[in-house]
Structures are given as structure tokens and as C-alpha cells.
Tab-separated table of C-alpha atoms in Angstrom:
chain	number	residue	atom	x	y	z
A	453	MET	CA	-0.012	-0.378	0.040
A	454	THR	CA	1.478	2.955	-1.147
A	455	GLU	CA	1.231	6.183	1.787
A	456	ARG	CA	-1.096	8.225	-1.369
A	457	GLN	CA	-3.661	5.061	-0.501
A	458	VAL	CA	-3.190	4.896	3.542
A	459	GLN	CA	-4.327	8.833	4.018
A	460	MET	CA	-7.534	8.479	2.158
A	461	ARG	CA	-7.882	4.808	3.799
A	462	LEU	CA	-8.109	6.717	7.063
A	463	GLY	CA	-8.977	10.428	5.682
A	464	ILE	CA	-12.251	8.137	4.431
A	465	GLY	CA	-12.300	5.778	7.675
A	466	ALA	CA	-11.865	9.089	9.865
A	467	LEU	CA	-15.653	10.811	8.574
A	468	LEU	CA	-17.480	7.577	9.023
A	469	ALA	CA	-15.541	7.857	12.533
A	470	ALA	CA	-16.863	10.831	13.149
A	471	LEU	CA	-20.665	10.272	10.707
A	472	PHE	CA	-21.483	7.005	13.335
A	473	LEU	CA	-20.792	9.211	16.557
A	474	GLY	CA	-22.161	12.457	15.399
A	475	LEU	CA	-25.843	10.724	13.954
A	476	TYR	CA	-25.621	7.874	15.944
A	477	ALA	CA	-23.565	7.543	19.203
A	478	ILE	CA	-23.707	10.574	20.866
A	479	PRO	CA	-26.860	11.155	20.708
A	480	ALA	CA	-27.519	7.663	21.124
A	481	TRP	CA	-25.450	7.335	25.186
A	482	VAL	CA	-24.480	10.545	25.977
A	483	SER	CA	-27.103	11.851	27.973
A	484	SER	CA	-27.256	15.710	29.011
A	485	PRO	CA	-29.942	17.622	31.420
A	486	SER	CA	-31.409	19.974	29.894
A	487	ASN	CA	-31.077	23.270	31.768
A	488	VAL	CA	-27.024	23.450	31.589
A	489	GLY	CA	-26.242	27.059	31.211
A	490	ASN	CA	-22.613	26.698	30.564
A	491	VAL	CA	-21.831	25.490	26.755
A	492	VAL	CA	-18.851	23.880	27.527
A	493	LEU	CA	-19.647	22.384	31.129
A	494	SER	CA	-22.593	20.507	28.728
A	495	PRO	CA	-21.748	16.074	29.089
A	496	LEU	CA	-22.766	17.070	24.605
A	497	PHE	CA	-19.872	19.685	23.681
A	498	TRP	CA	-16.828	17.632	24.240
A	499	PRO	CA	-17.952	13.890	22.263
A	500	TYR	CA	-19.106	16.364	19.291
A	501	ALA	CA	-16.661	18.724	20.028
A	502	LEU	CA	-13.924	15.102	19.041
A	503	ALA	CA	-16.472	13.728	16.405
A	504	GLY	CA	-16.203	17.498	14.333
A	505	LEU	CA	-12.164	17.263	14.388
A	506	THR	CA	-12.260	13.642	13.018
A	507	GLY	CA	-13.846	14.894	10.805
A	508	LEU	CA	-11.789	17.749	10.227
A	509	THR	CA	-9.293	15.022	10.299
A	510	GLY	CA	-11.142	13.107	7.923
A	511	PHE	CA	-11.768	15.609	4.829
A	512	GLY	CA	-7.634	16.745	5.695
A	513	LEU	CA	-5.959	13.516	5.203
A	514	ILE	CA	-8.849	12.762	1.911
A	515	PHE	CA	-7.703	16.322	0.807
A	516	SER	CA	-4.283	15.603	0.540
A	517	GLY	CA	-4.222	12.692	-0.689
A	518	PHE	CA	-5.494	13.790	-4.226
A	519	ARG	CA	-3.171	16.560	-3.488
A	520	SER	CA	-0.374	14.037	-3.586
A	521	ASP	CA	0.577	14.117	-6.896
A	522	ARG	CA	3.419	10.601	-6.620
A	523	ASP	CA	1.595	6.468	-4.952
A	524	GLY	CA	5.707	6.736	-4.145
A	525	ALA	CA	6.787	3.226	-1.917
A	526	PRO	CA	4.685	1.558	-1.360
A	527	LEU	CA	4.273	1.463	2.772
A	528	GLY	CA	4.881	-1.909	4.946
A	529	GLU	CA	7.753	-4.012	3.237
A	530	PRO	CA	8.967	-5.493	6.427
A	531	ASP	CA	12.619	-4.070	7.562
A	532	GLY	CA	14.195	-6.239	9.963
A	533	GLU	CA	12.083	-4.092	12.994
A	534	ALA	CA	9.782	-6.140	14.508
A	535	GLY	CA	10.935	-7.344	17.179
A	536	ALA	CA	11.572	-3.563	18.373
A	537	ALA	CA	7.980	-3.188	17.248
A	538	TRP	CA	6.826	-5.703	19.791
A	539	VAL	CA	9.513	-4.587	22.427
A	540	ARG	CA	7.353	-0.764	22.545
A	541	LEU	CA	4.279	-2.594	22.214
A	542	ALA	CA	5.322	-4.511	25.721
A	543	ALA	CA	6.504	-0.730	27.029
A	544	MET	CA	3.163	0.175	26.264
A	545	ALA	CA	1.449	-2.190	28.387
A	546	VAL	CA	4.290	-1.382	30.868
A	547	ILE	CA	3.318	2.067	30.470
A	548	MET	CA	-1.118	1.827	30.951
A	549	GLY	CA	0.515	-0.667	34.213
A	550	LEU	CA	2.165	1.817	35.912
A	551	THR	CA	-0.653	4.939	34.875
A	552	MET	CA	-2.837	2.566	36.726
A	553	LEU	CA	-1.132	2.078	40.791
A	554	LEU	CA	0.503	5.874	40.217
A	555	LEU	CA	-2.864	7.138	40.328
A	556	PRO	CA	-3.345	7.016	43.742
A	557	ARG	CA	-0.194	7.886	45.031
A	558	LEU	CA	0.960	11.072	42.797
A	559	GLY	CA	-2.168	12.038	41.275
A	560	MET	CA	-3.355	12.833	37.659
A	561	VAL	CA	-2.073	15.643	36.721
A	562	LEU	CA	1.930	14.044	38.220
A	563	THR	CA	0.495	10.694	36.584
A	564	SER	CA	-0.442	12.773	33.191
A	565	MET	CA	2.715	14.596	32.676
A	566	LEU	CA	5.357	11.208	33.658
A	567	VAL	CA	3.244	9.043	31.302
A	568	PHE	CA	2.826	12.360	28.762
A	569	VAL	CA	6.431	12.609	28.575
A	570	SER	CA	7.893	8.268	28.911
A	571	THR	CA	5.257	7.981	25.962
A	572	ALA	CA	7.239	10.333	24.124
A	573	PHE	CA	10.589	9.406	24.023
A	574	LEU	CA	9.463	5.733	24.034
A	575	VAL	CA	7.388	6.652	20.679
A	576	ARG	CA	11.007	8.344	20.003
A	577	THR	CA	9.595	11.833	18.744
A	578	ARG	CA	11.815	14.161	17.292
A	579	HIS	CA	10.562	17.007	18.891
A	580	ARG	CA	11.670	16.321	22.664
A	581	ILE	CA	12.267	19.773	23.719
A	582	THR	CA	8.046	20.197	22.809
A	583	ALA	CA	6.746	17.101	24.339
A	584	VAL	CA	8.652	17.311	27.473
A	585	VAL	CA	7.527	21.899	27.738
A	586	CYS	CA	3.833	19.734	26.510
A	587	ALA	CA	4.151	17.192	29.472
A	588	VAL	CA	3.841	20.383	32.079
A	589	LEU	CA	1.802	22.345	30.339
A	590	VAL	CA	-1.017	20.813	29.015
A	591	PRO	CA	-2.453	18.966	32.244
A	592	LEU	CA	-1.872	21.696	34.117
A	593	VAL	CA	-4.077	24.449	32.808
A	594	LEU	CA	-6.364	21.515	32.012
A	595	TYR	CA	-6.458	21.896	36.102
A	596	ALA	CA	-6.536	25.357	36.236
A	597	PHE	CA	-9.565	24.677	33.763
A	598	PHE	CA	-11.359	22.008	35.342
A	599	ALA	CA	-10.334	22.524	39.176
A	600	HIS	CA	-10.821	26.425	39.563
A	601	VAL	CA	-13.197	27.691	36.088
A	602	ALA	CA	-15.171	23.916	35.781
A	603	GLY	CA	-15.497	23.776	39.209
A	604	VAL	CA	-14.749	19.885	38.752
A	605	ALA	CA	-12.430	17.907	41.644
A	606	ILE	CA	-9.674	16.583	39.583
A	607	PRO	CA	-8.121	13.922	41.754
A	608	GLN	CA	-4.910	15.150	44.315
A	609	GLY	CA	-2.044	12.761	44.989
A	610	ASP	CA	-0.033	11.519	48.141
A	611	VAL	CA	3.262	13.430	47.213
A	612	LEU	CA	1.596	16.802	45.546
A	613	ARG	CA	-1.090	19.207	46.530
A	614	LEU	CA	-2.660	21.691	43.759
A	615	PRO	CA	-4.047	24.623	44.825
């Protein structure tokens, strides 16, 4: 399969997933009270936002596939790194297990930071500094929003208590 075919298939899959979420799954399975004052706090807002972003991503992939002027070399050819892939898969399973163990002890914010940075380095990101900055800032900003704006309690750990 070529890069163009991969982009087209992923784009079509993303569009189908967005349509399924928007037209069936969210209306059928997400309930929301009718008297929610702030639209951002509605249980329907974020699922619909994610479905919309998934649809936009699908359109972008399809558009990129149509604009590609060449198919390129076939993808998915065996390259001798099958053993390394299994090691990364096992490491990801360890990270997920450690996440469940660390959540009650370190809290959601600190655990999210550690999981984000360890996953970024596991997948060998080329943007290491950006990954570390995002690993720290994204959980802190989300905590600030949910704890102070939305009034939702975020689980705190034994090691660090945030205001």
C-alpha cells in the first residue's frame, strides 16, 4: 500500500467514525440535562467537538491524498524491526499498568505528566523539548480549567497537592 492509499483510507475511516459518533453514538449514549447554563460544561459539548475534529482530520487526509502527485514507495514492507516493535508494545503495556498504579499515589496531574513524557520518548519523537514542555503545561492548564473554572474535582495524590 502506498502513502497516498494510506492517507485516503485513513481519511475515509475518520469521516465514517465522525459520522457514526455524530449521528448515532453521541445522541444515543450521552445524556445531558436540559438546564445546563454553560455550553462548555454540557456533557454533549466535548464528544461533539471531538467528532467534529475527527471529521476535519478525515477531510484533511483525503484532501492531502488527492493533492499528492505521486504514490511513492510501498509502505509496510518488512524492515527487520519487528522485534523492536514488540518491545515498544510491551513497554507501552508497562506504562499503562504503571499509570493505574501511580494515579492514586501521585494524582492525575503528575501521573499525566510522567505518562505523556514517557510515551513521547517511547515513540522516539523528534521534538523532545516540545514533548517535555507539553507534558508539563497541558496537564497543568487542564487542571486549572477543570478545578477553577468548571468546578470539577481532580484527583490529587499523596505527593503533590495543587491549589
